[in-house]
Each structure stands twice: as structure tokens, then as C-alpha cells.
PDB file of C-alpha atoms in Angstrom:
ATOM      1  CA  VAL A 198      42.081  14.378  62.169  1.00  0.00           C
ATOM      2  CA  SER A 199      38.789  12.924  60.717  1.00  0.00           C
ATOM      3  CA  PHE A 200      39.071  10.608  57.546  1.00  0.00           C
ATOM      4  CA  ASN A 201      36.729   8.711  55.167  1.00  0.00           C
ATOM      5  CA  ILE A 202      37.136   5.117  55.787  1.00  0.00           C
ATOM      6  CA  ASN A 203      35.893   4.449  52.164  1.00  0.00           C
ATOM      7  CA  GLU A 204      38.343   6.833  50.491  1.00  0.00           C
ATOM      8  CA  LEU A 205      41.291   5.063  52.586  1.00  0.00           C
ATOM      9  CA  ALA A 206      40.086   1.551  51.564  1.00  0.00           C
ATOM     10  CA  CYS A 207      39.807   2.626  47.923  1.00  0.00           C
ATOM     11  CA  GLU A 208      43.379   4.115  47.977  1.00  0.00           C
ATOM     12  CA  ASN A 209      44.848   1.144  49.921  1.00  0.00           C
ATOM     13  CA  SER A 210      42.505  -1.648  48.855  1.00  0.00           C
ATOM     14  CA  PRO A 211      45.302  -4.121  47.904  1.00  0.00           C
ATOM     15  CA  PHE A 212      47.137  -3.665  51.210  1.00  0.00           C
ATOM     16  CA  ILE A 213      44.050  -3.656  53.415  1.00  0.00           C
ATOM     17  CA  TYR A 214      42.735  -6.865  51.527  1.00  0.00           C
ATOM     18  CA  SER A 215      46.042  -8.806  52.066  1.00  0.00           C
ATOM     19  CA  PHE A 216      46.336  -7.344  55.741  1.00  0.00           C
ATOM     20  CA  LEU A 217      42.784  -8.721  56.252  1.00  0.00           C
ATOM     21  CA  SER A 218      43.193 -11.894  54.712  1.00  0.00           C
ATOM     22  CA  HIS A 219      46.352 -12.453  56.283  1.00  0.00           C
ATOM     23  CA  ARG A 220      44.937 -11.654  59.646  1.00  0.00           C
ATOM     24  CA  THR A 221      42.118 -14.353  59.047  1.00  0.00           C
ATOM     25  CA  LYS A 222      44.720 -16.931  58.008  1.00  0.00           C
ATOM     26  CA  LEU A 223      46.505 -16.585  61.459  1.00  0.00           C
ATOM     27  CA  GLN A 224      43.206 -16.812  63.334  1.00  0.00           C
ATOM     28  CA  ASP A 225      42.601 -19.793  61.515  1.00  0.00           C
ATOM     29  CA  VAL A 226      45.928 -21.222  62.396  1.00  0.00           C
ATOM     30  CA  ARG A 227      45.719 -20.299  65.900  1.00  0.00           C
ATOM     31  CA  SER A 228      42.143 -21.816  66.309  1.00  0.00           C
ATOM     32  CA  SER A 229      43.215 -24.959  64.676  1.00  0.00           C
ATOM     33  CA  LEU A 230      46.524 -25.133  66.754  1.00  0.00           C
ATOM     34  CA  ILE A 231      44.105 -24.840  69.814  1.00  0.00           C
ATOM     35  CA  ARG A 232      41.583 -27.333  68.618  1.00  0.00           C
ATOM     36  CA  GLN A 233      44.576 -29.795  68.097  1.00  0.00           C
ATOM     37  CA  SER A 234      46.107 -29.028  71.535  1.00  0.00           C
ATOM     38  CA  ASN A 235      42.699 -29.586  73.157  1.00  0.00           C
ATOM     39  CA  GLU A 236      42.029 -32.951  71.169  1.00  0.00           C
ATOM     40  CA  ALA A 237      45.644 -34.220  72.377  1.00  0.00           C
ATOM     41  CA  LEU A 238      44.549 -33.235  76.039  1.00  0.00           C
ATOM     42  CA  GLU A 239      41.843 -35.253  76.127  1.00  0.00           C
TER      43      GLU A 239
END
């Protein structure tokens, strides 16, 4: 099944936007946790 990603993004843009921003927040949290634990180990 092929679909147009732009059509999909337009239909679901609030969902996709919130999903992407949520995922970036998780990555930020994870990287800051890793940074903190690295500093604690030093």
C-alpha cells in the first residue's frame, strides 16, 4: 500500500506534531540523564 506522506501529515498534523515533540522531549531527557550520570561518575 502506497500513501502520500504529505496527505497523511495534513490529516494528522496535530497528532504527528505532538508525537514528534514528545519524542524529542524524551530524547532531551534521556541525554540530560546520561550527561548527569557521566558527570557523577567522573
